[in-house]
Amino acid sequence: MARIRVGIIGLGNAVEPHAKSLIDLSNRVEVVVAASRSEERLKAFAQRFAFPMTTDVEGVLASRDIDAVWILTPPNSHLELVKQAAKGRKHVLLEKPLDITLDRAEAIVAGMKGSGLTLGVTLQHRFRPASLRLKSLLDEGALGTIGAASCTVPWWRPQAYYDQPGRCTMARDGGGVLITQAIHTLDLFRSLVGDMTVSAAVAATTPVHRMETEDFAAALVRLEGGAPGVIQATTAAYPGGEERIEIMGTLGTAWLAGGTLKVSFIDGREDVVVRQEGPTGGGANVMDFPHDWHRMLITDFLDAIKEGRDPVVSGAEALKSQELIAAILEKAGWRAAG
């Protein structure tokens, strides 16, 4: 079977788990080239990975020798790069979020759909073994009717993180804790309990950080069936803890903390999935987590290309999660300074 020929665009923080995953999947993919306009990043990348490299991003997007591109650049660059990729007839795996505004995100999804090409988005928390087990239980109706649910992201980022140029600004990233960090857990939460409406919300920049956008947000929501829910996210919780999802049903309750799942059923049964030991990226070292989840997401993306279907985390799915974030901020009346 012919391998899918891949080009990587963007060699910043996000690239490492992707590069490791592509090496693991070398029987299915051939990395033709990794591209960055920054010579400094090319040199740093070359010390860790042996892929061919270039500064010619436009050449990668136009090349007939490449079937799919990984776009791992800052959010505000996504729309233009995806347009070029579609023009060059390339499937796209896009780093989250889709882009910095809903209008731009919608344009990406619509453009790729109209092209007939595959669009996937890197929201890898859906592929943790504990997440997959909980999804299966919910799909089976094992928890009964959902009575209430909550989602908490108590993460930490030091001030030095926000002092980096462009970090969590509206112009480059499109927002703060919700769209940059908590989007992973919010996307997983929505995939488990379904779509929701926002009843009330607050957002703020705490005294812990000097930054343009929010480092704390909370919302009261209503799930599709009318059950209440709570969302809370921050990067001001030193030293950072595991994100947590709780789902209370008529037949039992599920607790998903990081990569560990515990389900207690009313009839006395229990279901437990324990994550492998190791960090999960909730502290100061933002990329300190295993790449297994990325590899599973990429495997699904490759399967989607082969089978002519949408990947699990399609553009449309990622757009729904970004719409939830926008609804929380709108209900909070949040307007970033600057």
Coordinates of C-alpha atoms in Angstrom, one line a residue:
M1 CA 0.0 0.0 0.0
A2 CA 1.4 3.4 -1.0
R3 CA 2.3 5.6 1.9
I4 CA 0.7 9.0 2.3
R5 CA 3.2 11.7 1.6
V6 CA 3.2 14.4 4.3
G7 CA 4.6 17.9 4.6
I8 CA 4.8 19.6 8.0
I9 CA 4.4 23.4 8.2
G10 CA 5.4 25.0 11.5
L11 CA 8.2 23.8 13.8
G12 CA 7.3 25.4 17.1
N13 CA 6.2 23.8 20.4
A14 CA 3.4 21.8 18.8
V15 CA 5.5 19.8 16.4
E16 CA 7.2 17.3 18.7
P17 CA 4.3 14.9 19.4
H18 CA 3.4 15.1 15.7
A19 CA 6.9 14.3 14.6
K20 CA 7.3 11.4 17.0
S21 CA 3.9 10.0 15.9
L22 CA 4.8 10.2 12.2
I23 CA 8.0 8.3 12.9
D24 CA 6.0 5.6 14.7
L25 CA 3.7 5.5 11.7
S26 CA 6.5 5.4 9.1
N27 CA 4.9 2.3 7.5
R28 CA 1.9 4.5 6.6
V29 CA 3.4 7.9 6.0
E30 CA 6.4 9.4 4.3
V31 CA 7.5 12.8 5.7
V32 CA 8.6 14.5 2.5
V33 CA 9.6 17.8 4.2
A34 CA 9.3 19.9 7.3
A35 CA 9.0 23.6 6.7
S36 CA 9.5 26.8 8.7
R37 CA 10.3 30.4 7.6
S38 CA 12.6 30.6 10.7
E39 CA 16.2 29.4 10.2
E40 CA 16.5 29.2 14.0
R41 CA 13.6 26.8 14.3
L42 CA 14.9 24.7 11.4
K43 CA 18.2 24.3 13.2
A44 CA 16.6 23.4 16.5
F45 CA 14.3 20.9 14.7
A46 CA 17.3 19.3 12.9
Q47 CA 18.9 18.5 16.3
R48 CA 15.9 16.2 17.2
F49 CA 14.6 14.9 13.9
A50 CA 16.1 13.8 10.6
F51 CA 13.3 14.9 8.1
P52 CA 14.2 16.9 5.0
M53 CA 13.7 20.7 5.7
T54 CA 13.0 23.9 3.9
T55 CA 12.0 27.5 4.4
D56 CA 9.8 27.4 1.3
V57 CA 6.3 27.1 2.9
E58 CA 4.5 28.1 -0.3
G59 CA 6.5 25.4 -2.2
V60 CA 5.3 22.8 0.2
L61 CA 1.7 23.8 -0.2
A62 CA 1.9 23.7 -4.0
S63 CA 4.0 20.6 -4.4
R64 CA 2.5 17.7 -6.3
D65 CA 4.7 15.3 -4.4
I66 CA 2.7 15.9 -1.1
D67 CA -0.7 14.4 -0.4
A68 CA -1.4 16.0 3.1
V69 CA 0.0 18.8 5.2
W70 CA 0.2 19.3 8.9
I71 CA -0.4 23.0 9.7
L72 CA 1.1 23.6 13.1
T73 CA 1.5 27.4 12.9
P74 CA 0.0 30.1 15.1
P75 CA -3.8 30.3 14.9
N76 CA -4.0 33.6 13.0
S77 CA -2.1 32.1 10.0
H78 CA -4.4 29.1 9.6
L79 CA -7.1 30.4 7.1
E80 CA -4.6 31.6 4.5
L81 CA -2.5 28.4 4.8
V82 CA -5.5 26.1 4.5
K83 CA -6.7 28.0 1.5
Q84 CA -3.3 27.4 -0.2
A85 CA -3.4 23.8 0.8
A86 CA -6.9 23.3 -0.7
K87 CA -5.7 25.0 -3.9
G88 CA -2.8 22.5 -4.0
R89 CA -5.3 19.6 -3.5
K90 CA -3.9 18.6 -0.1
H91 CA -5.7 17.1 2.9
V92 CA -5.1 19.1 6.1
L93 CA -4.4 18.2 9.7
L94 CA -4.7 21.5 11.6
E95 CA -3.4 22.3 15.0
K96 CA -6.1 23.7 17.3
P97 CA -7.9 26.1 17.3
L98 CA -9.3 26.4 13.8
D99 CA -8.4 30.1 13.7
I100 CA -8.8 33.2 15.9
T101 CA -12.4 34.1 15.1
L102 CA -15.6 32.1 14.3
D103 CA -15.8 33.8 10.9
R104 CA -12.4 32.6 10.0
A105 CA -13.0 29.2 11.5
E106 CA -16.2 28.8 9.5
A107 CA -14.4 29.8 6.3
I108 CA -11.8 27.0 6.9
V109 CA -14.5 24.4 7.4
A110 CA -16.6 25.5 4.5
G111 CA -13.6 25.8 2.2
M112 CA -12.3 22.3 2.9
K113 CA -15.7 20.8 2.7
G114 CA -16.3 22.4 -0.7
S115 CA -12.9 21.1 -1.9
G116 CA -13.8 17.5 -1.1
L117 CA -10.6 17.1 0.9
T118 CA -10.2 15.8 4.4
L119 CA -9.8 18.2 7.3
G120 CA -8.8 17.1 10.8
V121 CA -8.1 19.1 13.9
T122 CA -5.6 18.2 16.7
L123 CA -7.9 17.8 19.7
Q124 CA -6.2 14.6 21.0
H125 CA -7.8 14.2 24.4
R126 CA -10.7 12.3 22.8
F127 CA -8.1 9.5 22.1
R128 CA -7.0 8.8 25.6
P129 CA -7.9 5.3 26.6
A130 CA -10.0 6.5 29.5
S131 CA -11.8 9.0 27.3
L132 CA -12.6 6.2 24.8
R133 CA -13.9 3.9 27.5
L134 CA -16.2 6.6 28.9
K135 CA -17.5 7.5 25.5
S136 CA -18.3 3.8 24.9
L137 CA -20.2 3.6 28.2
L138 CA -22.2 6.7 27.5
D139 CA -23.1 5.5 24.0
E140 CA -24.3 2.2 25.5
G141 CA -26.5 4.0 28.0
A142 CA -24.6 2.5 30.9
L143 CA -24.9 5.6 33.0
G144 CA -28.6 6.0 32.3
T145 CA -30.0 9.5 31.8
I146 CA -27.5 12.3 32.5
G147 CA -28.6 14.3 35.5
A148 CA -25.8 16.8 35.8
A149 CA -22.2 17.2 34.5
S150 CA -19.1 19.4 35.2
C151 CA -15.8 20.2 33.6
T152 CA -12.8 21.7 35.4
V153 CA -9.4 22.7 34.1
P154 CA -7.2 23.9 37.0
W155 CA -3.9 24.5 35.1
W156 CA -0.9 26.7 35.7
R157 CA 1.2 28.9 33.4
P158 CA 3.9 31.1 34.8
Q159 CA 4.2 34.8 33.8
A160 CA 7.2 34.0 31.5
Y161 CA 4.8 32.0 29.3
Y162 CA 2.6 35.0 28.7
D163 CA 5.7 37.3 28.2
Q164 CA 6.5 35.5 24.9
P165 CA 5.6 37.7 21.9
G166 CA 2.0 37.1 20.8
R167 CA 1.2 34.5 23.5
C168 CA -2.6 34.6 24.3
T169 CA -3.2 37.8 22.4
M170 CA -6.3 38.4 20.4
A171 CA -4.3 39.2 17.3
R172 CA -2.3 35.9 17.2
D173 CA -4.1 33.4 19.4
G174 CA -7.7 34.7 19.5
G175 CA -8.0 34.5 23.2
G176 CA -6.7 33.1 26.5
V177 CA -7.3 30.0 28.7
L178 CA -10.5 28.8 26.9
I179 CA -9.3 28.8 23.3
T180 CA -5.6 28.1 24.0
Q181 CA -5.5 25.6 26.8
A182 CA -9.0 24.4 28.0
I183 CA -10.2 23.8 24.4
H184 CA -8.9 20.2 24.7
T185 CA -11.0 19.4 27.7
L186 CA -14.0 21.4 26.5
D187 CA -14.0 19.5 23.2
L188 CA -13.8 16.2 25.1
F189 CA -16.6 17.3 27.5
R190 CA -18.9 18.3 24.6
S191 CA -18.1 15.0 22.7
L192 CA -19.2 13.1 25.8
V193 CA -22.4 15.0 26.9
G194 CA -23.5 16.6 23.7
D195 CA -24.1 20.2 22.7
M196 CA -25.1 22.7 25.3
T197 CA -26.3 26.2 25.7
V198 CA -24.7 28.8 28.0
S199 CA -27.0 30.2 30.7
A200 CA -24.5 32.4 32.6
A201 CA -20.7 33.0 32.5
V202 CA -17.8 35.1 33.9
A203 CA -14.3 35.7 32.5
A204 CA -11.4 37.6 33.9
T205 CA -7.7 38.2 34.0
T206 CA -6.7 37.4 37.6
P207 CA -4.0 39.4 39.5
V208 CA -1.7 36.3 39.0
H209 CA -0.9 37.3 35.4
R210 CA -0.2 40.3 33.3
M211 CA -1.9 39.5 29.9
E212 CA -4.3 40.7 27.3
T213 CA -6.8 37.9 27.5
E214 CA -8.6 35.8 30.2
D215 CA -6.8 33.4 32.5
F216 CA -10.1 32.4 34.3
A217 CA -13.5 31.6 32.9
A218 CA -16.6 29.8 34.3
A219 CA -20.0 29.0 32.9
L220 CA -23.4 27.5 33.9
V221 CA -24.7 25.5 31.0
R222 CA -27.8 23.4 30.0
L223 CA -27.2 20.1 28.2
E224 CA -29.4 19.0 25.3
G225 CA -31.7 17.0 27.6
G226 CA -32.1 19.9 30.0
A227 CA -29.6 18.7 32.7
P228 CA -27.4 21.4 34.3
G229 CA -23.7 21.7 33.9
V230 CA -20.7 23.7 35.1
I231 CA -17.5 24.6 33.3
Q232 CA -14.5 26.2 34.9
A233 CA -11.0 26.8 33.5
T234 CA -7.9 28.7 34.6
T235 CA -4.2 28.9 34.2
A236 CA -3.8 30.6 37.5
A237 CA -4.0 27.5 39.7
Y238 CA -0.4 26.9 40.8
P239 CA 1.2 24.4 40.4
G240 CA -1.4 23.0 38.0
G241 CA -3.6 20.0 38.4
E242 CA -5.4 17.4 36.3
E243 CA -8.4 18.4 34.3
R244 CA -11.6 16.8 35.5
I245 CA -14.9 15.8 34.0
E246 CA -17.8 14.4 36.2
I247 CA -20.9 13.0 34.7
M248 CA -23.8 12.0 37.0
G249 CA -26.4 9.7 35.6
T250 CA -29.4 7.8 36.9
L251 CA -27.4 4.5 36.9
G252 CA -24.1 5.8 38.2
T253 CA -21.4 8.5 38.2
A254 CA -18.2 8.8 36.1
W255 CA -15.1 10.7 37.2
L256 CA -12.5 11.4 34.5
A257 CA -9.4 13.0 35.9
G258 CA -6.6 13.5 33.4
G259 CA -6.2 10.1 31.9
T260 CA -7.9 8.1 34.7
L261 CA -11.5 7.0 34.7
K262 CA -13.6 5.7 37.6
V263 CA -17.2 4.8 37.2
S264 CA -19.4 3.8 40.2
F265 CA -22.7 2.2 39.3
I266 CA -25.7 2.3 41.6
D267 CA -25.8 -1.5 41.6
G268 CA -22.4 -1.7 43.2
R269 CA -20.2 -2.4 40.1
E270 CA -17.2 -0.3 39.2
D271 CA -15.3 0.4 36.0
V272 CA -11.8 1.8 36.2
V273 CA -9.2 2.8 33.6
V274 CA -5.9 3.9 35.1
R275 CA -3.6 6.1 33.0
Q276 CA 0.1 5.4 32.6
E277 CA 2.3 7.3 35.0
G278 CA 3.6 10.6 33.7
P279 CA 2.7 14.3 33.3
T280 CA -0.3 15.6 31.4
G281 CA 0.8 19.1 30.4
G282 CA -1.2 21.0 33.1
G283 CA 1.9 22.7 34.6
A284 CA 4.6 25.0 33.4
N285 CA 6.1 22.6 30.9
V286 CA 3.3 22.8 28.4
M287 CA 4.4 20.0 26.1
D288 CA 5.2 17.5 28.9
F289 CA 2.9 14.6 28.0
P290 CA 3.1 11.4 26.0
H291 CA 2.5 11.4 22.2
D292 CA 0.3 8.3 22.2
W293 CA -2.9 10.4 21.9
H294 CA -1.5 12.3 18.9
R295 CA -0.5 9.0 17.2
M296 CA -4.1 7.7 17.7
L297 CA -5.6 10.9 16.3
I298 CA -3.2 10.8 13.3
T299 CA -4.0 7.2 12.7
D300 CA -7.7 8.1 12.5
F301 CA -6.9 11.0 10.2
L302 CA -5.0 8.7 7.9
D303 CA -7.8 6.1 8.0
A304 CA -10.3 8.9 7.1
I305 CA -8.3 9.9 4.0
K306 CA -8.2 6.2 2.9
E307 CA -11.9 5.5 3.6
G308 CA -13.2 8.8 2.3
R309 CA -14.9 9.8 5.6
D310 CA -14.6 12.5 8.2
P311 CA -12.1 12.0 10.9
V312 CA -13.3 11.7 14.5
V313 CA -12.2 15.3 15.2
S314 CA -13.4 16.9 11.9
G315 CA -13.5 20.5 11.1
A316 CA -17.2 20.6 11.9
E317 CA -16.6 19.0 15.3
A318 CA -13.8 21.4 16.2
L319 CA -16.0 24.3 15.1
K320 CA -18.8 23.3 17.5
S321 CA -16.2 23.3 20.4
Q322 CA -15.0 26.8 19.3
E323 CA -18.6 28.0 19.1
L324 CA -19.0 26.9 22.8
I325 CA -16.0 29.0 23.8
A326 CA -17.3 32.0 21.9
A327 CA -20.7 31.6 23.6
I328 CA -19.1 31.5 27.1
L329 CA -17.1 34.7 26.4
E330 CA -20.1 36.4 24.8
K331 CA -22.3 35.6 27.8
A332 CA -19.5 36.8 30.1
G333 CA -19.5 40.1 28.3
W334 CA -15.8 39.6 27.9
R335 CA -13.9 42.2 25.8
A336 CA -10.1 41.9 25.9
A337 CA -8.2 45.1 26.3
G338 CA -6.1 46.5 23.5

